[in-house]
CSV table of C-alpha atoms in Angstrom, one decimal:
chain,number,residue,atom,x,y,z
A,28,MET,CA,17.5,-4.0,-11.4
A,29,ASP,CA,20.1,-1.3,-12.2
A,30,ASN,CA,17.5,1.3,-13.3
A,31,VAL,CA,14.2,2.6,-11.9
A,32,ASP,CA,11.5,0.8,-14.0
A,33,THR,CA,8.4,3.0,-14.1
A,34,ARG,CA,6.3,0.8,-16.3
A,35,GLU,CA,2.8,0.5,-14.7
A,36,TRP,CA,0.4,-2.2,-13.4
A,37,LEU,CA,-3.3,-1.9,-12.8
A,38,LEU,CA,-5.9,-4.0,-10.9
A,39,THR,CA,-9.7,-3.3,-10.8
A,40,ASN,CA,-12.6,-4.9,-8.9
A,41,GLY,CA,-15.4,-4.5,-11.4
A,42,LEU,CA,-17.1,-2.0,-9.1
A,43,GLY,CA,-15.1,1.1,-10.0
A,44,SER,CA,-12.3,0.7,-7.5
A,45,PHE,CA,-8.7,0.1,-8.5
A,46,ALA,CA,-5.1,-0.3,-7.4
A,47,SER,CA,-2.1,0.8,-9.5
A,48,GLY,CA,1.6,1.6,-9.4
A,49,THR,CA,4.9,0.9,-11.0
A,50,ILE,CA,7.3,-2.0,-11.3
A,51,CYS,CA,10.0,-0.2,-9.2
A,52,ASP,CA,7.3,0.5,-6.6
A,53,ALA,CA,7.6,4.3,-6.7
A,54,ARG,CA,4.5,6.3,-7.3
A,55,THR,CA,4.8,8.5,-10.4
A,56,ARG,CA,1.2,9.8,-10.8
A,57,THR,CA,-1.6,11.2,-8.7
A,58,TYR,CA,-3.6,8.1,-9.5
A,59,HIS,CA,-1.2,5.5,-8.1
A,60,GLY,CA,-2.2,3.8,-4.9
A,61,TRP,CA,-3.1,0.4,-3.5
A,62,LEU,CA,-6.7,1.2,-2.6
A,63,THR,CA,-8.7,3.8,-4.6
A,64,ALA,CA,-12.3,3.1,-3.6
A,65,ALA,CA,-15.2,4.0,-5.9
A,66,LEU,CA,-17.7,5.1,-3.2
A,67,ASN,CA,-20.2,6.4,-5.8
A,68,PRO,CA,-19.0,5.2,-9.3
A,69,PRO,CA,-18.2,6.6,-11.7
A,70,GLY,CA,-17.7,9.6,-9.3
A,71,ARG,CA,-16.2,9.9,-5.9
A,72,ARG,CA,-13.2,7.7,-6.2
A,73,ILE,CA,-11.2,8.2,-3.0
A,74,LEU,CA,-7.5,7.2,-2.4
A,75,LEU,CA,-7.2,5.6,1.0
A,76,LEU,CA,-4.1,3.4,1.0
A,77,SER,CA,-1.3,4.9,-1.0
A,78,HIS,CA,1.3,2.1,-0.3
A,79,VAL,CA,3.2,0.3,2.4
A,80,ASP,CA,6.9,1.0,3.0
A,81,ALA,CA,8.6,-2.3,3.9
A,82,SER,CA,11.9,-3.1,5.4
A,83,LEU,CA,13.5,-6.4,6.3
A,84,GLU,CA,16.0,-7.1,9.1
A,85,ILE,CA,18.2,-10.2,8.9
A,86,ALA,CA,21.0,-11.0,11.3
A,87,GLY,CA,21.2,-7.3,12.3
A,88,GLN,CA,21.3,-6.0,8.7
A,89,ILE,CA,18.4,-3.9,7.4
A,90,PHE,CA,17.2,-3.9,3.8
A,91,SER,CA,14.7,-1.3,2.6
A,92,LEU,CA,12.4,-2.6,-0.1
A,93,GLY,CA,10.6,0.6,-1.1
A,94,THR,CA,11.4,3.2,-3.7
A,95,ASN,CA,10.2,6.8,-3.6
A,96,PHE,CA,10.8,9.9,-5.7
A,97,TRP,CA,11.5,13.1,-3.7
A,98,THR,CA,12.7,15.3,-6.5
A,99,ASP,CA,13.4,14.8,-10.2
A,100,ASP,CA,16.8,13.3,-9.4
A,101,GLU,CA,16.5,12.2,-5.8
A,102,VAL,CA,15.3,8.6,-5.1
A,103,GLY,CA,15.2,7.0,-1.7
A,104,PRO,CA,15.2,4.4,-0.4
A,105,THR,CA,16.5,2.4,-3.4
A,106,GLY,CA,14.7,-0.9,-2.9
A,107,TYR,CA,14.5,-1.4,-6.7
A,108,GLN,CA,18.2,-2.4,-6.6
A,109,LEU,CA,17.2,-5.5,-4.6
A,110,LEU,CA,14.3,-6.3,-7.0
A,111,GLN,CA,15.0,-9.7,-8.7
A,112,SER,CA,11.9,-10.0,-10.7
A,113,PHE,CA,8.4,-8.7,-11.4
A,114,THR,CA,5.5,-10.5,-13.1
A,115,VAL,CA,2.0,-9.2,-13.8
A,116,GLU,CA,0.3,-12.5,-14.5
A,117,PRO,CA,-1.7,-14.0,-12.9
A,118,ILE,CA,-1.4,-11.2,-10.3
A,119,PRO,CA,1.3,-8.5,-9.7
A,120,THR,CA,4.2,-10.3,-8.0
A,121,TRP,CA,7.5,-8.7,-6.8
A,122,ILE,CA,10.5,-10.7,-5.6
A,123,TRP,CA,13.3,-8.9,-3.7
A,124,GLY,CA,16.4,-10.7,-2.5
A,125,GLN,CA,20.1,-11.5,-2.3
A,126,ALA,CA,22.0,-14.7,-2.3
A,127,ASP,CA,20.8,-16.0,1.1
A,128,TRP,CA,17.3,-14.5,1.3
A,129,GLN,CA,14.2,-13.7,-0.7
A,130,ILE,CA,10.9,-12.1,0.0
A,131,SER,CA,7.9,-11.9,-2.4
A,132,ARG,CA,4.9,-9.6,-2.4
A,133,GLN,CA,1.6,-10.2,-4.2
A,134,ILE,CA,-1.3,-7.8,-4.5
A,135,VAL,CA,-4.8,-8.8,-5.4
A,136,MET,CA,-8.1,-6.9,-5.6
A,137,PRO,CA,-11.1,-9.3,-5.1
A,138,PHE,CA,-13.5,-8.9,-8.0
A,139,GLY,CA,-17.2,-8.1,-7.6
A,140,LEU,CA,-19.3,-8.3,-4.4
A,141,GLY,CA,-17.6,-11.4,-3.0
A,142,SER,CA,-18.5,-15.0,-2.7
A,143,GLU,CA,-22.1,-16.3,-3.0
A,144,LYS,CA,-22.1,-16.9,0.7
A,145,GLU,CA,-21.3,-13.2,1.3
A,146,SER,CA,-23.5,-11.7,-1.4
A,147,GLY,CA,-27.2,-11.1,-1.8
A,148,PRO,CA,-29.7,-8.7,-3.3
A,149,HIS,CA,-28.9,-6.0,-0.7
A,150,THR,CA,-25.2,-6.7,-0.3
A,151,PRO,CA,-23.2,-3.5,-0.5
A,152,PRO,CA,-20.1,-3.4,-2.6
A,153,ARG,CA,-16.8,-4.6,-0.9
A,154,HIS,CA,-13.9,-2.4,-1.9
A,155,ARG,CA,-10.8,-4.0,-0.6
A,156,VAL,CA,-7.2,-5.0,-1.5
A,157,LEU,CA,-5.1,-7.9,-0.1
A,158,VAL,CA,-1.3,-7.9,0.0
A,159,GLN,CA,0.8,-10.9,0.9
A,160,TYR,CA,4.5,-11.2,1.8
A,161,ARG,CA,6.3,-14.5,1.8
A,162,TYR,CA,9.8,-15.0,3.2
A,163,GLN,CA,12.5,-17.5,2.3
A,164,GLY,CA,15.9,-17.7,3.8
A,165,SER,CA,18.2,-19.4,6.3
A,166,ASP,CA,17.6,-17.0,9.3
A,167,LEU,CA,14.7,-15.4,11.1
A,168,ALA,CA,13.6,-12.1,9.4
A,169,ILE,CA,12.0,-9.1,11.1
A,170,VAL,CA,9.6,-7.4,8.7
A,171,ARG,CA,8.5,-3.8,9.4
A,172,LEU,CA,5.6,-2.4,7.4
A,173,ARG,CA,4.6,1.3,7.5
A,174,PRO,CA,1.3,2.1,5.7
A,175,LEU,CA,1.1,5.6,4.1
A,176,ILE,CA,-2.5,6.8,3.8
A,177,ALA,CA,-4.7,9.6,2.5
A,178,ASP,CA,-8.3,10.6,2.1
A,179,ARG,CA,-8.6,12.5,-1.1
A,180,ASP,CA,-10.3,12.6,-4.5
A,181,PHE,CA,-8.1,10.6,-6.9
A,182,HIS,CA,-7.7,13.7,-9.1
A,183,HIS,CA,-6.2,15.8,-6.3
A,184,LEU,CA,-3.2,15.7,-4.0
A,185,GLN,CA,-3.1,15.8,-0.2
A,186,SER,CA,-1.2,18.4,1.9
A,187,HIS,CA,-0.3,18.2,5.6
A,188,ASP,CA,-1.2,21.8,6.1
A,189,SER,CA,-4.8,21.4,5.0
A,190,GLY,CA,-5.9,20.9,8.6
A,191,LYS,CA,-6.7,17.2,8.0
A,192,THR,CA,-6.2,14.8,10.9
A,193,PHE,CA,-6.6,11.0,11.1
A,194,SER,CA,-8.2,9.0,13.9
A,195,GLN,CA,-7.4,5.4,14.6
A,196,ILE,CA,-9.1,2.8,16.7
A,197,LEU,CA,-7.0,-0.3,17.4
A,198,GLY,CA,-8.6,-3.7,17.7
A,199,ASP,CA,-7.4,-7.3,17.5
A,200,ARG,CA,-5.0,-7.4,14.5
A,201,GLN,CA,-6.8,-4.5,12.9
A,202,VAL,CA,-7.1,-0.7,13.0
A,203,MET,CA,-10.0,1.4,11.9
A,204,LEU,CA,-9.0,4.7,10.3
A,205,GLN,CA,-10.9,7.8,9.4
A,206,ALA,CA,-9.9,11.3,8.4
A,207,LEU,CA,-11.3,14.5,9.9
A,208,GLN,CA,-11.2,17.9,8.2
A,209,ASN,CA,-13.1,21.1,8.8
A,210,GLY,CA,-15.5,19.3,11.1
A,211,LYS,CA,-16.3,16.6,8.5
A,212,ALA,CA,-15.5,12.9,8.8
A,213,GLY,CA,-13.9,11.1,5.9
A,214,THR,CA,-14.3,7.6,4.7
A,215,LEU,CA,-14.1,4.9,7.4
A,216,TRP,CA,-11.9,2.0,6.5
A,217,THR,CA,-10.0,-0.9,8.1
A,218,LEU,CA,-6.5,-2.1,7.9
A,219,GLY,CA,-6.0,-5.7,9.1
A,220,TRP,CA,-3.1,-8.2,9.3
A,221,SER,CA,-2.7,-11.9,9.8
A,222,GLN,CA,0.0,-11.6,12.4
A,223,GLY,CA,2.4,-9.2,14.1
A,224,HIS,CA,2.5,-6.3,16.5
A,225,TYR,CA,1.1,-2.9,15.5
A,226,GLN,CA,2.5,0.3,17.1
A,227,PRO,CA,0.5,3.5,16.7
A,228,GLU,CA,2.9,6.3,15.8
A,229,GLY,CA,1.3,9.0,13.7
A,230,ALA,CA,3.6,11.0,11.4
A,231,TRP,CA,3.4,13.0,8.2
A,232,TYR,CA,5.8,12.2,5.4
A,233,TRP,CA,6.2,15.3,3.2
A,234,HIS,CA,6.9,16.0,-0.5
A,235,TYR,CA,6.5,12.7,-2.4
A,236,TYR,CA,7.3,13.7,-6.0
A,237,TYR,CA,5.2,12.5,-8.9
A,238,PRO,CA,7.3,13.0,-12.1
A,239,GLU,CA,4.5,12.2,-14.6
A,240,GLU,CA,2.4,15.0,-13.1
A,241,ALA,CA,5.4,17.4,-13.2
A,242,GLN,CA,5.8,16.7,-16.9
A,243,ARG,CA,2.2,17.5,-17.5
A,244,GLY,CA,2.5,20.8,-15.7
A,245,LEU,CA,0.2,19.8,-12.8
A,246,ASP,CA,0.6,19.7,-9.1
A,247,TYR,CA,3.3,17.0,-8.4
A,248,GLN,CA,4.0,16.9,-4.7
A,249,GLU,CA,2.0,15.2,-2.0
A,250,ASP,CA,2.1,14.7,1.8
A,251,LEU,CA,1.0,11.3,3.1
A,252,PHE,CA,0.2,10.3,6.7
A,253,SER,CA,1.4,7.1,8.4
A,254,PRO,CA,-0.7,6.1,11.5
A,255,GLY,CA,1.9,3.6,12.7
A,256,TYR,CA,3.9,0.5,11.8
A,257,LEU,CA,3.6,-3.3,12.0
A,258,THR,CA,6.4,-5.5,13.1
A,259,VAL,CA,6.4,-9.2,12.2
A,260,MET,CA,8.8,-12.1,12.9
A,261,LEU,CA,8.9,-14.4,9.9
A,262,GLN,CA,10.6,-17.8,9.9
A,263,PRO,CA,11.7,-19.2,6.5
A,264,GLY,CA,8.5,-20.2,4.6
A,265,ASP,CA,6.2,-17.9,6.6
A,266,ALA,CA,3.7,-15.6,5.1
A,267,LEU,CA,2.0,-12.4,6.2
A,268,THR,CA,-1.2,-11.0,4.7
A,269,ILE,CA,-2.6,-7.5,5.1
A,270,GLU,CA,-6.0,-6.3,4.0
A,271,ALA,CA,-7.4,-2.8,3.4
A,272,SER,CA,-11.1,-2.5,3.1
A,273,VAL,CA,-13.8,0.2,3.2
A,274,GLY,CA,-16.1,0.1,6.2
A,275,LEU,CA,-16.1,-1.7,9.5
A,276,PRO,CA,-14.1,-4.9,10.0
A,277,THR,CA,-15.7,-8.1,8.6
A,278,GLY,CA,-13.5,-10.6,10.4
A,279,SER,CA,-9.9,-11.5,11.0
A,280,VAL,CA,-7.3,-11.5,8.2
A,281,GLN,CA,-6.0,-15.0,7.4
A,282,ASN,CA,-3.1,-16.1,5.2
A,283,ALA,CA,-4.5,-17.6,2.0
A,284,SER,CA,-3.3,-18.8,-1.4
A,285,PHE,CA,-3.2,-16.0,-3.9
A,286,ASP,CA,-3.0,-18.4,-6.9
A,287,ARG,CA,-5.6,-17.9,-9.5
């Protein structure tokens, strides 16, 4: 794509939670994010996972897939220039690539309480989102994923100088995350992955710019926290699935078909 395409997509789970964003992958609104969980619908919708910045290393060359706005005219990285296609049906699917490699990403938000086996009269809602990457090419690829997270009401923005910190407890292919601010604990949630090595490395990323909010005359800059990054070796045809879900872990993340 030659231009930044800011048309939007939206997924919901029927329980008040949603995921949303743009075709180019840059966030343009306060409401964009991959997991906004409705903890007490229709109120208390909390943004937990904003997005995941991804890069791909092939034969020593690194390709950044993400796109972010920093000011009205500053965009970086420019992953949208590698974007070959986007489809919204049956689920949002992006394909980035060049002549000798291709990587796709699909995002799905499971609908309702879950399967009949999982659900019952006292089953709490499951607020979660699944993201799958699939690689095709002639060489081994090293994929690095850096989650950018928050813990804030979906109407408001997060700032690094608010005194908020994030704790993380690392387990087997999963990390439990929770914010702490003014002595109060935030929402406990879990990020899991089907394969790869996770390296804790907490860092704030400052001044994400949301042009739609700037045009409305509202607050338009946000700081997001990254607890670490995931490194995965993918052979041609391999897939990687990550899952973000509210609450304690419910089991290991497995690669699965995203076809509907």
